[in-house]
mmCIF file of C-alpha atoms and ligand atoms in Angstrom:
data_model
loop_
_atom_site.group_PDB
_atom_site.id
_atom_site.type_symbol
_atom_site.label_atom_id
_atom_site.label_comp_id
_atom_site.label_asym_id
_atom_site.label_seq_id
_atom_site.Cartn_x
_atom_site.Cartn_y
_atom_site.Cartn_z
ATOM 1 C CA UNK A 1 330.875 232.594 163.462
ATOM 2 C CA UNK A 2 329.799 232.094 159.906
ATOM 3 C CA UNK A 3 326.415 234.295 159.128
ATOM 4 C CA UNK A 4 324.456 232.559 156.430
ATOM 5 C CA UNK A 5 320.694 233.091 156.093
ATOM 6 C CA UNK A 6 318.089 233.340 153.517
ATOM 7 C CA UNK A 7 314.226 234.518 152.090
ATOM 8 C CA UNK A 8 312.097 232.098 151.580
ATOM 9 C CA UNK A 9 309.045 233.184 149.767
ATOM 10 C CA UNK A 10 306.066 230.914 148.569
ATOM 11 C CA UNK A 11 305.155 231.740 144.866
ATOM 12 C CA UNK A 12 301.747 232.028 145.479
ATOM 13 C CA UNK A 13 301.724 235.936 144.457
ATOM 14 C CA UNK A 14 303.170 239.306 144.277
ATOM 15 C CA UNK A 15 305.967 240.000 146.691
ATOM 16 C CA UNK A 16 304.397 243.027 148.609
ATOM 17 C CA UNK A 17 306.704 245.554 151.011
ATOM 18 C CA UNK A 18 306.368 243.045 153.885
ATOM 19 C CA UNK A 19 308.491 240.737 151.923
ATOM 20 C CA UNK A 20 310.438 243.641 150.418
ATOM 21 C CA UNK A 21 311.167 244.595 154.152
ATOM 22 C CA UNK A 22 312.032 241.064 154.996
ATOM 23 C CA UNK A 23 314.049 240.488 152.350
ATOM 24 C CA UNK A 24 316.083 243.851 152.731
ATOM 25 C CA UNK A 25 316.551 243.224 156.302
ATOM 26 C CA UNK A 26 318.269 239.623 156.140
ATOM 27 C CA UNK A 27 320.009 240.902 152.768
ATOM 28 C CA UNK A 28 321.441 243.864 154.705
ATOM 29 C CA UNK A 29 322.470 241.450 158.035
ATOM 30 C CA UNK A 30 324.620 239.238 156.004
ATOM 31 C CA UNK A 31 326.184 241.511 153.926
ATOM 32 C CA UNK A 32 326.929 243.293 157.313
ATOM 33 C CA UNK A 33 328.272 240.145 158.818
ATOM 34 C CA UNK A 34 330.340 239.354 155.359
ATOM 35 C CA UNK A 35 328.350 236.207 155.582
ATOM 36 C CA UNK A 36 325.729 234.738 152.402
ATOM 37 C CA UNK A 37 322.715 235.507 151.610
ATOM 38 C CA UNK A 38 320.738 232.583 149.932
ATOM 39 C CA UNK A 39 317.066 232.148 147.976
ATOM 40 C CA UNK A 40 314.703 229.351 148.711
ATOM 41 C CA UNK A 41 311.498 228.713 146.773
ATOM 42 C CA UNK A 42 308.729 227.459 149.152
ATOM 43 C CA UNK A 43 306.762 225.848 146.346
ATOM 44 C CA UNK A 44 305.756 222.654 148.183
ATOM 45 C CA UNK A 45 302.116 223.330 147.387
ATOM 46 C CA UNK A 46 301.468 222.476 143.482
ATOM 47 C CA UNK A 47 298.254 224.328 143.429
ATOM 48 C CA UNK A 48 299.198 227.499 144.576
ATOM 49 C CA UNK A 49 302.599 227.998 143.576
ATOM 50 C CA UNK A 50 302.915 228.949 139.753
ATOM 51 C CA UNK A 51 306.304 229.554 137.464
ATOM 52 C CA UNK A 52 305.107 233.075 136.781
ATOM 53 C CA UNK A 53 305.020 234.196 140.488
ATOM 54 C CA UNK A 54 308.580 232.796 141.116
ATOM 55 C CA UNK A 55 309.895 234.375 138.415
ATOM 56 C CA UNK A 56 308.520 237.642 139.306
ATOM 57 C CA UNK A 57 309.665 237.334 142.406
ATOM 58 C CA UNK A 58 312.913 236.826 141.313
ATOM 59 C CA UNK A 59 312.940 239.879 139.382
ATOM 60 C CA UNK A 60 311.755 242.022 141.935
ATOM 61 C CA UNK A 61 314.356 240.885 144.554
ATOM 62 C CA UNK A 62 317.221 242.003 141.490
ATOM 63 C CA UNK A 63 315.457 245.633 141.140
ATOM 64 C CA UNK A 64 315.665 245.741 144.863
ATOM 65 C CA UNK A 65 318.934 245.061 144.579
ATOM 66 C CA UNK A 66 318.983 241.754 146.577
ATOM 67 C CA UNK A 67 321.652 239.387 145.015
ATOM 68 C CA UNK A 68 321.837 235.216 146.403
ATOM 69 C CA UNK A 69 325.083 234.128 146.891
ATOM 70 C CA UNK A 70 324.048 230.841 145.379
ATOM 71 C CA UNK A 71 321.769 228.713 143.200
ATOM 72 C CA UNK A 72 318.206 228.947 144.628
ATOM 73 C CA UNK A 73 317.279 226.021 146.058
ATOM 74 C CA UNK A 74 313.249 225.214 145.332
ATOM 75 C CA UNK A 75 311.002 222.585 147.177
ATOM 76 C CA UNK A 76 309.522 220.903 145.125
ATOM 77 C CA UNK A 77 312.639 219.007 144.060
ATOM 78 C CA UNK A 78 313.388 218.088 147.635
ATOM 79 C CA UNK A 79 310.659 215.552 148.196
ATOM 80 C CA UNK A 80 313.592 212.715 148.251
ATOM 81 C CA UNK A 81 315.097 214.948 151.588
ATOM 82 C CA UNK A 82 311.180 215.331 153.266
ATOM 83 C CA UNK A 83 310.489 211.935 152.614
ATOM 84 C CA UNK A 84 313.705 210.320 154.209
ATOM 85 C CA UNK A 85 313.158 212.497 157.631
ATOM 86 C CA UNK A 86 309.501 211.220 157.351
ATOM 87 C CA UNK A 87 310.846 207.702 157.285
ATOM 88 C CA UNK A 88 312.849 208.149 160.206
ATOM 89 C CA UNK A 89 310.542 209.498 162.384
ATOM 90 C CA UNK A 90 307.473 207.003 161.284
ATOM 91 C CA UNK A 91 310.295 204.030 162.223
ATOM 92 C CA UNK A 92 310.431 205.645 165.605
ATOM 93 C CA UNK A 93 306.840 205.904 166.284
ATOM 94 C CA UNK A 94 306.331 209.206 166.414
ATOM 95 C CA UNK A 95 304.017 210.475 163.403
ATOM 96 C CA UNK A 96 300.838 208.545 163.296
ATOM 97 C CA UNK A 97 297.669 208.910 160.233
ATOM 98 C CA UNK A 98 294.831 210.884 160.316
ATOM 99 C CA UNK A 99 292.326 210.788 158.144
ATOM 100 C CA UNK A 100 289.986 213.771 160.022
ATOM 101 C CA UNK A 101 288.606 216.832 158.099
ATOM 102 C CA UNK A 102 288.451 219.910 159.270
ATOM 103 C CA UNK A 103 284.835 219.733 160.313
ATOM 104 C CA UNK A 104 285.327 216.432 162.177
ATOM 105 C CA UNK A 105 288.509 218.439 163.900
ATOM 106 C CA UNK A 106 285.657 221.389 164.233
ATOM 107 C CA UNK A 107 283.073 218.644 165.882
ATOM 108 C CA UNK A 108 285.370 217.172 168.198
ATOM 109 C CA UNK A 109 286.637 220.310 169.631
ATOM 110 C CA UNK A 110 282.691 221.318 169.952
ATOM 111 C CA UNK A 111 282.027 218.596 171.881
ATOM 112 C CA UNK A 112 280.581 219.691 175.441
ATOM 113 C CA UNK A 113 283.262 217.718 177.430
ATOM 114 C CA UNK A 114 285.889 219.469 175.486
ATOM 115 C CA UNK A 115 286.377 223.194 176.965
ATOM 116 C CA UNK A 116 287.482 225.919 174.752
ATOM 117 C CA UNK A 117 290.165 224.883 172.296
ATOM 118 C CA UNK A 118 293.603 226.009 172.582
ATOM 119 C CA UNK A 119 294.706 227.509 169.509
ATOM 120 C CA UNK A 120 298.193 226.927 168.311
ATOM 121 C CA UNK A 121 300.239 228.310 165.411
ATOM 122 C CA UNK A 122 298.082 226.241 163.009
ATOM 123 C CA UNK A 123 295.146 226.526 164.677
ATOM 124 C CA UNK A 124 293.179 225.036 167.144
ATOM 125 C CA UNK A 125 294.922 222.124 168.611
ATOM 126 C CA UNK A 126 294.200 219.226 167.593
ATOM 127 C CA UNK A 127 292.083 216.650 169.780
ATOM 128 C CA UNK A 128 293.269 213.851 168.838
ATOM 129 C CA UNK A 129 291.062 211.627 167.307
ATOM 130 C CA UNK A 130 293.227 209.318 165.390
ATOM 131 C CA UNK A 131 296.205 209.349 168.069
ATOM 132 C CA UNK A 132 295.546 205.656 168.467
ATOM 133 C CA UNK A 133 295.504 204.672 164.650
ATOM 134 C CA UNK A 134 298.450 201.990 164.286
ATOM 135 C CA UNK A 135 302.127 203.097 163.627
ATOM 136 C CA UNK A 136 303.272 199.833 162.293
ATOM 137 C CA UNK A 137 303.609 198.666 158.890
ATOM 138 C CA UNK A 138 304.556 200.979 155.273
ATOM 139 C CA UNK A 139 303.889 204.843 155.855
ATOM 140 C CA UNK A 140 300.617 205.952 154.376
ATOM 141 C CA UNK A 141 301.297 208.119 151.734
ATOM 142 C CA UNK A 142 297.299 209.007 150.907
ATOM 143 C CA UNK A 143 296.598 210.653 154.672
ATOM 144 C CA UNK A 144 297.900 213.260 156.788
ATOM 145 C CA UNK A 145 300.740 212.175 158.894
ATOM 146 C CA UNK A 146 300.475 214.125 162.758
ATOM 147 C CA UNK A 147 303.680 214.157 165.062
ATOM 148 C CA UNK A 148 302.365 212.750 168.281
ATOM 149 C CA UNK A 149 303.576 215.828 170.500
ATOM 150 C CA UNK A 150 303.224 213.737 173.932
ATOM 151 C CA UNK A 151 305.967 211.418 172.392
ATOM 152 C CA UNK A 152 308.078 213.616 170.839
ATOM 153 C CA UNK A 153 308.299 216.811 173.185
ATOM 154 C CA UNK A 154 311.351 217.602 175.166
ATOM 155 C CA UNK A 155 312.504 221.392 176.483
ATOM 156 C CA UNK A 156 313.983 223.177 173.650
ATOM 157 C CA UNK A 157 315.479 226.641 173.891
ATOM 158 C CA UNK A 158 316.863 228.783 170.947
ATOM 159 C CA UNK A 159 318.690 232.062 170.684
ATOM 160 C CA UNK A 160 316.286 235.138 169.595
ATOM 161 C CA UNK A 161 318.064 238.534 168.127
ATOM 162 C CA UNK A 162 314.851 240.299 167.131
ATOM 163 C CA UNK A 163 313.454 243.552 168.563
ATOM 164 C CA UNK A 164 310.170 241.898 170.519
ATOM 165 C CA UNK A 165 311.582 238.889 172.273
ATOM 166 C CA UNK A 166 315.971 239.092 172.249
ATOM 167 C CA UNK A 167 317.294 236.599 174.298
ATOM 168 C CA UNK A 168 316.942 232.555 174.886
ATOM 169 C CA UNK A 169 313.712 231.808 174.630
ATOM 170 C CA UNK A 170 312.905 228.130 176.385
ATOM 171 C CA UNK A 171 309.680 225.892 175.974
ATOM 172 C CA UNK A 172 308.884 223.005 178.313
ATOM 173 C CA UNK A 173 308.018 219.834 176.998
ATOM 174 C CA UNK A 174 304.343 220.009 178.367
ATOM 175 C CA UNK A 175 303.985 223.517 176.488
ATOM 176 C CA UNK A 176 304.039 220.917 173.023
ATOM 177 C CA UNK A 177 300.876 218.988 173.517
ATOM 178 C CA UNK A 178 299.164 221.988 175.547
ATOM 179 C CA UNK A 179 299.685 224.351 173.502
ATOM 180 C CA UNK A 180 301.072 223.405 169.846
ATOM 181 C CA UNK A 181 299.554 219.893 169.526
ATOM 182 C CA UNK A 182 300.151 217.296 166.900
ATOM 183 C CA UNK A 183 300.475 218.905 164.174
ATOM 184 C CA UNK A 184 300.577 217.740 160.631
ATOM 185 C CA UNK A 185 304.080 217.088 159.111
ATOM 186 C CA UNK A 186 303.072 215.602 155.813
ATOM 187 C CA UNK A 187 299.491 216.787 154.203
ATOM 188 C CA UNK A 188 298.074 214.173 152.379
ATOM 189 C CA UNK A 189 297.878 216.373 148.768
ATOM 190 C CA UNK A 190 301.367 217.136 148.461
ATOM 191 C CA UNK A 191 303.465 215.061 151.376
ATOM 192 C CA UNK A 192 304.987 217.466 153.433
ATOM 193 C CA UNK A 193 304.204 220.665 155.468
ATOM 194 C CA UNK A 194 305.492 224.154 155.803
ATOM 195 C CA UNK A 195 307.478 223.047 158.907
ATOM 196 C CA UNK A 196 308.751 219.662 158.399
ATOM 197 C CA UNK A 197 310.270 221.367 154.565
ATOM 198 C CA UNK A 198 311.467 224.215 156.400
ATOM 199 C CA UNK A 199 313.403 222.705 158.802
ATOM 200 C CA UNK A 200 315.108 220.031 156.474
ATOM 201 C CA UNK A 201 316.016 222.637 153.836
ATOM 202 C CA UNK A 202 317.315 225.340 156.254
ATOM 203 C CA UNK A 203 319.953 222.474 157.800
ATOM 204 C CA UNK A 204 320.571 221.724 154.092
ATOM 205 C CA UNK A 205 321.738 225.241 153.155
ATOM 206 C CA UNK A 206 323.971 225.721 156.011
ATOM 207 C CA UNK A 207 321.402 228.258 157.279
ATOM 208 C CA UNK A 208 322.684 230.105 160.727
ATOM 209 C CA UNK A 209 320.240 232.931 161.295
ATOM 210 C CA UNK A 210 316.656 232.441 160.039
ATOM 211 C CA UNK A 211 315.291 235.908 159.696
ATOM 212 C CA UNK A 212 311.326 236.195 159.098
ATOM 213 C CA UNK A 213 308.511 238.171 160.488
ATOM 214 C CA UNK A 214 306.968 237.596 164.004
ATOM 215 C CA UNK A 215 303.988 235.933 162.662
ATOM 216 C CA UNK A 216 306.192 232.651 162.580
ATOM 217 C CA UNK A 217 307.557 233.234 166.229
ATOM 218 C CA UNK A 218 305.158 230.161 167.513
ATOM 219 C CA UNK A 219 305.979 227.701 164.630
ATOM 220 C CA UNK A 220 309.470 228.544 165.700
ATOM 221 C CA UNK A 221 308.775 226.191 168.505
ATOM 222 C CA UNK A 222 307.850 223.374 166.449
ATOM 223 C CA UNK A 223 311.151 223.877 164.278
ATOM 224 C CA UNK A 224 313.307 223.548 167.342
ATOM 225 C CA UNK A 225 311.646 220.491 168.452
ATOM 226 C CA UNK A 226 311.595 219.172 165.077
ATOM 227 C CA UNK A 227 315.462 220.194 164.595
ATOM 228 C CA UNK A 228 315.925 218.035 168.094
ATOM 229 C CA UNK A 229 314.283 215.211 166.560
ATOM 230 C CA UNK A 230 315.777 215.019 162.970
ATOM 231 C CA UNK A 231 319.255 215.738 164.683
ATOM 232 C CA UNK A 232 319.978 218.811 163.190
ATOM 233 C CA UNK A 233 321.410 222.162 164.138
ATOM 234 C CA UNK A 234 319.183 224.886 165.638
ATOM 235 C CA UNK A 235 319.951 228.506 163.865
ATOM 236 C CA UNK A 236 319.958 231.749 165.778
ATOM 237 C CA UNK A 237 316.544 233.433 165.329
ATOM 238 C CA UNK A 238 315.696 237.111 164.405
ATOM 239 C CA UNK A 239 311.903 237.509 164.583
ATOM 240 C CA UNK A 240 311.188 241.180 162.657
ATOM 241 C CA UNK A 241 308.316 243.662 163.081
ATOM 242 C CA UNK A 242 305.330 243.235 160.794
ATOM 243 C CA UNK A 243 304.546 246.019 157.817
ATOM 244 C CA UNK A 244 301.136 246.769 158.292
ATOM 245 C CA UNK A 245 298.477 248.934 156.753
ATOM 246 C CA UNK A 246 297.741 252.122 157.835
ATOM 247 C CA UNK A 247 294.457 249.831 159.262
ATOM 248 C CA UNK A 248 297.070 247.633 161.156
ATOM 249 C CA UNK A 249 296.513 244.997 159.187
ATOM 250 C CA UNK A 250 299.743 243.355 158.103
ATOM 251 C CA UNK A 251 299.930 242.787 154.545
ATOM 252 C CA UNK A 252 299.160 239.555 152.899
ATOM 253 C CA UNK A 253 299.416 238.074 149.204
ATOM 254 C CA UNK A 254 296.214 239.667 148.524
ATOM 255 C CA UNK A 255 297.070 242.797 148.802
ATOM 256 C CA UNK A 256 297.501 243.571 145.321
ATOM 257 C CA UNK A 257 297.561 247.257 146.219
ATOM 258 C CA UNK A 258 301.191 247.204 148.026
ATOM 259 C CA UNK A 259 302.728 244.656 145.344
ATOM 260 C CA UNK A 260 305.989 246.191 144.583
ATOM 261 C CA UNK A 261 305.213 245.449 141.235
ATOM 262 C CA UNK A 262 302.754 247.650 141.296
ATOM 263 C CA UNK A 263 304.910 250.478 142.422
ATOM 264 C CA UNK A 264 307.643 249.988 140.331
ATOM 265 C CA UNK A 265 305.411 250.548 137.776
ATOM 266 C CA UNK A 266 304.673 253.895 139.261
ATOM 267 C CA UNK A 267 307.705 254.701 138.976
ATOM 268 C CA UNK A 268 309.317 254.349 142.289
ATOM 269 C CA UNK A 269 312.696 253.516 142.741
ATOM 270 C CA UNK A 270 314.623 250.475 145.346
ATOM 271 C CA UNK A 271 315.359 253.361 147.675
ATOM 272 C CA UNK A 272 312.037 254.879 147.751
ATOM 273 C CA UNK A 273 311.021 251.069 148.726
ATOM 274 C CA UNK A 274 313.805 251.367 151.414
ATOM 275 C CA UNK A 275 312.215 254.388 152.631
ATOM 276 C CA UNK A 276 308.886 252.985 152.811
ATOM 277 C CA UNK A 277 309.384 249.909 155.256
ATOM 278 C CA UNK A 278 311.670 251.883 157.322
ATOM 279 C CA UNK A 279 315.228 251.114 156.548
ATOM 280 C CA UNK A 280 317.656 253.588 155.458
ATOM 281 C CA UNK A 281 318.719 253.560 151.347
HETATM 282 N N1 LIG B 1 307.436 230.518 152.788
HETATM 283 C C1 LIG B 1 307.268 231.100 154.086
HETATM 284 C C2 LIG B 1 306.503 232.392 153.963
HETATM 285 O O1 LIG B 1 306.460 232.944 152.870
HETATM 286 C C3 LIG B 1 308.637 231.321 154.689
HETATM 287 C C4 LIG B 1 308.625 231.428 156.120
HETATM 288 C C5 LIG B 1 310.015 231.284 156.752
HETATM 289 O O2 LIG B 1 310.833 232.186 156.581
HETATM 290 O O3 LIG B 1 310.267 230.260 157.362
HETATM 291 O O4 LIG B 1 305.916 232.851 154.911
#
């Protein structure tokens, strides 16, 4: 079987040694497998993402000695790609508007009758407010767009290869609106989401293992389902371990202190990062 997979980073700020890990790790499987290795720049959001981080990025994945095996492909010129799947699925009925704000999501969960909130992968789940907002007509481009998860959920299953969870892992179509909810597929400030993007571009590069770290094992779910409904191919998964701090905190964009920047400057070298997250030069 082919082996083609890919990093997809958000340049939103320094790469730090949890994406030097991640990076390593799915540059090291396909060169084992003789398969590609590809880039993606996850610069959907225009007020976070800046030129300057992706190209530092960029360099720091060459010092590491990480090479793509194409063109990288970035985001922000797929909006054509995000807004056709959009389309299809708003013909079919199955994304509906929302104009709630956090604090109305934040009221309505509050609300006495209500219980505790699940929480899903992006947060609590959502109660539903605007479920019953009409479907018909042009799609809104001005307000969030939520898939309605009691329409669209079936049983999905997907192969896992990583360390906490290998083997099929299967979700029942009740498991969507329990515990996921309807989540938003296109925000209203840029159009898309993290999930509906990431889906659509991995089928687009050919992707057939999606490596990344096991804080995205949930949204996995919604990718399946989301694969299912766009008709596209589901990849094999490989979930890995977190880098953390010596706290147990895992790293985040914030953490200036672990940019590998910052220790390149030092003075380290790509095998001393090696070393560091645990994989042998
Ligand atoms: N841009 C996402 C991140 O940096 C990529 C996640 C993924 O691999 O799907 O977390």
């Amino acid at each position: 079987m082919a082996f083609v997979t890919r990093f997809a980073p958000s340049p939103t700020g320094p790469l730090h040694l949890g994406h030097a890990y991640s990076a390593l790790l799915a540059h090291d499987m396909a060169r084992a497998a003789g398969g590609n290795f590809l880039l993606r720049i996850e610069d959907i959001d225009p007020q976070r993402s800046k030129p300057e981080w992706d190209a530092q990025l960029r360099d720091d994945l060459a010092w590491l000695g990480i090479r793509w095996d194409a063109e990288p492909m970035r985001q922000s010129d797929r909006m054509p790609a995000y807004r056709a799947a959009l389309d299809g699925l708003w013909a079919r009925g199955l994304i509906y508007p929302c104009t709630c704000t956090r604090r109305d999501i934040d009221l309505a969960l509050g609300a006495p009758q209500e219980g505790a909130p699940h929480h899903g992968p992006d947060g609590p789940v959502y109660p539903g407010t605007c479920r019953h907002r009409p479907r018909s007509g042009p799609r809104p481009m001005d307000q969030h767009l939520r898939l309605d998860m009691a329409a669209a959920a079936e049983p999905t299953a997907f192969a896992e290869t990583g360390p906490g969870h290998a083997g099929t892992i299967a979700t029942t179509a009740q498991g969507y609106p329990d515990q996921i909810g309807d989540i938003v597929l296109a925000r209203r400030d840029f159009g898309t989401s993290y999930h509906l993007s990431v889906v659509v571009d991995d089928a687009a590069q050919g992707i057939t293992h999606v490596t990344r770290g096991e804080d995205l094992f949930q949204a996995t779910a919604i990718h399946v389902l989301l694969q299912r409904l766009l008709g596209l191919p589901t990849p094999v998964y490989h979930h890995h371990r977190l880098i953390r701090d010596e706290t147990g905190k895992r790293l985040a964009k914030r953490d200036d202190a672990r940019a590998l920047a910052k220790y390149r400057a030092e003075g380290a070298t790509p095998d001393d990062i090696r070393r560091m997250v645990g994989l042998a030069p």
